C-alpha cells in the first residue's frame, strides 16, 4: 500500500475560507480513503450533499460551492477517490476503475450514515452519480447535479485527457503550474485572468518540498493508455435513464469539448423536468466559482429539501 503524499498545512485554499474537517474510511481492500465535510453552524437543511470529483481531481474542486451551501445550512461532503487527493494510492493501478470506486463511494455513504441525500458529480463523478440511480432508490437519491458530463462523451475530450494525464506531474511553483494550465486550456476558459489560473493551480496541486506536485497517482494514466478509438463506446444511456423520476440539474460548460449542446438537448428530451445551466466562457469542467451558478445550484437543492 502506498500512502498519499502529505498535504502541507499552508496549502492555499480558495478565498471563502470556510471550515471543513477531514474524515477517513477504509476500503474493502484496506486502503485509507479520505474526504472532507463541511458542517453548518446552524443546520437548517435536512438534505446532505455528496460531492464526487473528476478523474484526476480532488475535494478542493468543491471548496467554493461547499462554503456557499454550508452558509445556507447544508451539510456537505466531498470524497477523494483512491489514488487522488489525501487518499492512499493503490499499489495496483488496475483498481482505478469505476466499479471499484463505486464500492468505495457506497462504503463512504455507509460510513457517513447517509439516508436521503443529493449528489453533485463533476465529470467522472457525474458518471458515478448516474450509476447510483441503479443502486439507490428514489427515496434515498433525492436529486442529482451533473457538472459537464452526460451519457455521450465526445472522443476529442478523451484524446485530450489521455494525452495529458500522468504527464507534467511536477512544477517549479504554483505560478509555473498556472502558466502550464493556461497554455493547455486557455481556449476553453477564454476570460480567465492570471489570478483565475493561479486559483485553479492551487486546486490541482500541492507544495511538496521545493516543487508543486499534482494531487493524484500518475498511474491513473494506464486506464487511458490502451484507448482504442475503433472500439464501440459503452452505451451510457441506461445509466442516465436510471435517473428517471430523480430531480436533475445539468451544468454545461459553453466551450466544453466533452459534453456537447446536442447531448444536452437529447438528455432534456429523455428526462422530464431536467434543468440545464450553461456557464458562459467555461469549458470542461465549469469551476463552480461564479455566483450565478452557485445560486442556481443552491436553488435546485432548496427545492429538494
Coordinates of C-alpha atoms in Angstrom, one line a residue, residues 66-184:
X66 CA -19.4 23.8 -0.3
X67 CA -18.8 27.0 1.6
X68 CA -21.8 28.6 -0.1
X69 CA -24.0 25.6 0.8
X70 CA -22.6 25.5 4.3
X71 CA -23.7 29.1 4.8
X72 CA -27.2 28.1 3.7
X73 CA -27.4 25.4 6.3
X74 CA -26.4 22.3 4.3
X75 CA -24.0 19.6 5.4
X76 CA -21.7 18.9 2.5
X77 CA -19.3 16.1 2.0
X78 CA -16.7 15.6 -0.8
X79 CA -14.6 12.4 -1.5
X80 CA -11.1 11.8 -2.7
X81 CA -11.1 8.6 -4.8
X82 CA -8.3 6.1 -4.2
X83 CA -5.1 7.5 -5.7
X84 CA -6.3 11.1 -5.5
X85 CA -6.0 13.9 -3.0
X86 CA -5.4 12.7 0.5
X87 CA -6.5 9.1 -0.1
X88 CA -4.0 6.3 -0.3
X89 CA -2.6 5.3 -3.7
X90 CA -3.5 1.8 -4.9
X91 CA -0.4 -0.4 -5.5
X92 CA -2.4 -2.0 -8.3
X93 CA -3.3 0.6 -10.9
X94 CA -5.9 -1.8 -12.4
X95 CA -8.1 -1.0 -9.4
X96 CA -8.6 2.6 -10.6
X97 CA -11.9 1.6 -12.2
X98 CA -15.5 2.8 -11.9
X99 CA -16.8 -0.5 -10.3
X100 CA -14.2 -0.4 -7.5
X101 CA -14.6 3.3 -7.0
X102 CA -18.4 2.7 -6.8
X103 CA -17.7 0.3 -3.9
X104 CA -15.6 2.9 -2.2
X105 CA -18.4 5.5 -2.6
X106 CA -21.0 3.2 -1.2
X107 CA -18.8 2.4 1.8
X108 CA -18.3 6.2 2.4
X109 CA -22.1 6.7 2.3
X110 CA -22.5 3.9 4.9
X111 CA -19.7 5.4 7.0
X112 CA -21.4 8.8 6.9
X113 CA -24.8 7.3 7.7
X114 CA -26.4 9.0 4.8
X115 CA -30.0 8.0 4.2
X116 CA -31.6 10.6 1.9
X117 CA -29.1 12.8 0.0
X118 CA -28.3 14.7 -3.1
X119 CA -25.2 14.2 -5.3
X120 CA -23.1 16.8 -7.2
X121 CA -20.8 15.0 -9.6
X122 CA -18.2 16.6 -11.8
X123 CA -17.2 14.7 -14.9
X124 CA -16.3 11.2 -13.7
X125 CA -18.2 12.0 -10.5
X126 CA -21.2 12.6 -12.7
X127 CA -20.9 9.2 -14.2
X128 CA -20.8 7.8 -10.7
X129 CA -23.9 9.8 -9.9
X130 CA -25.8 8.3 -12.9
X131 CA -24.7 4.8 -11.9
X132 CA -26.1 5.4 -8.4
X133 CA -29.5 5.6 -10.0
X134 CA -29.3 1.9 -10.4
X135 CA -28.1 1.2 -6.9
X136 CA -30.2 3.7 -4.8
X137 CA -33.9 4.0 -4.8
X138 CA -35.6 7.4 -5.5
X139 CA -36.4 7.9 -1.8
X140 CA -32.7 7.9 -0.9
X141 CA -31.3 9.6 -4.1
X142 CA -33.1 12.9 -3.7
X143 CA -31.5 14.8 -6.5
X144 CA -28.5 14.8 -8.9
X145 CA -26.4 17.6 -10.3
X146 CA -24.2 16.6 -13.2
X147 CA -21.3 19.0 -13.9
X148 CA -20.4 18.9 -17.6
X149 CA -21.0 15.2 -18.2
X150 CA -23.7 13.0 -19.7
X151 CA -24.3 9.7 -21.4
X152 CA -22.4 10.7 -24.5
X153 CA -18.8 11.7 -24.1
X154 CA -17.0 13.3 -27.1
X155 CA -13.9 11.4 -28.2
X156 CA -11.9 14.6 -28.7
X157 CA -12.1 15.2 -24.9
X158 CA -10.9 11.6 -24.2
X159 CA -8.0 12.1 -26.5
X160 CA -7.1 15.3 -24.7
X161 CA -7.3 13.6 -21.3
X162 CA -5.2 10.6 -22.5
X163 CA -2.5 13.0 -23.8
X164 CA -2.2 14.9 -20.5
X165 CA -3.0 12.7 -17.6
X166 CA 0.1 11.4 -15.7
X167 CA 2.4 13.8 -17.5
X168 CA 3.9 17.1 -16.2
X169 CA 3.3 16.0 -12.7
X170 CA 5.7 18.4 -11.1
X171 CA 6.2 22.1 -11.5
X172 CA 8.7 24.6 -10.0
X173 CA 5.9 26.7 -8.5
X174 CA 2.2 27.4 -8.5
X175 CA 2.9 30.2 -10.9
X176 CA 4.6 27.8 -13.3
X177 CA 1.7 25.3 -13.0
X178 CA -0.8 28.2 -13.6
X179 CA 1.1 29.1 -16.8
X180 CA 1.1 25.5 -17.9
X181 CA -2.7 25.2 -17.4
X182 CA -3.3 28.4 -19.3
X183 CA -1.2 27.2 -22.2
X184 CA -3.1 24.0 -22.5

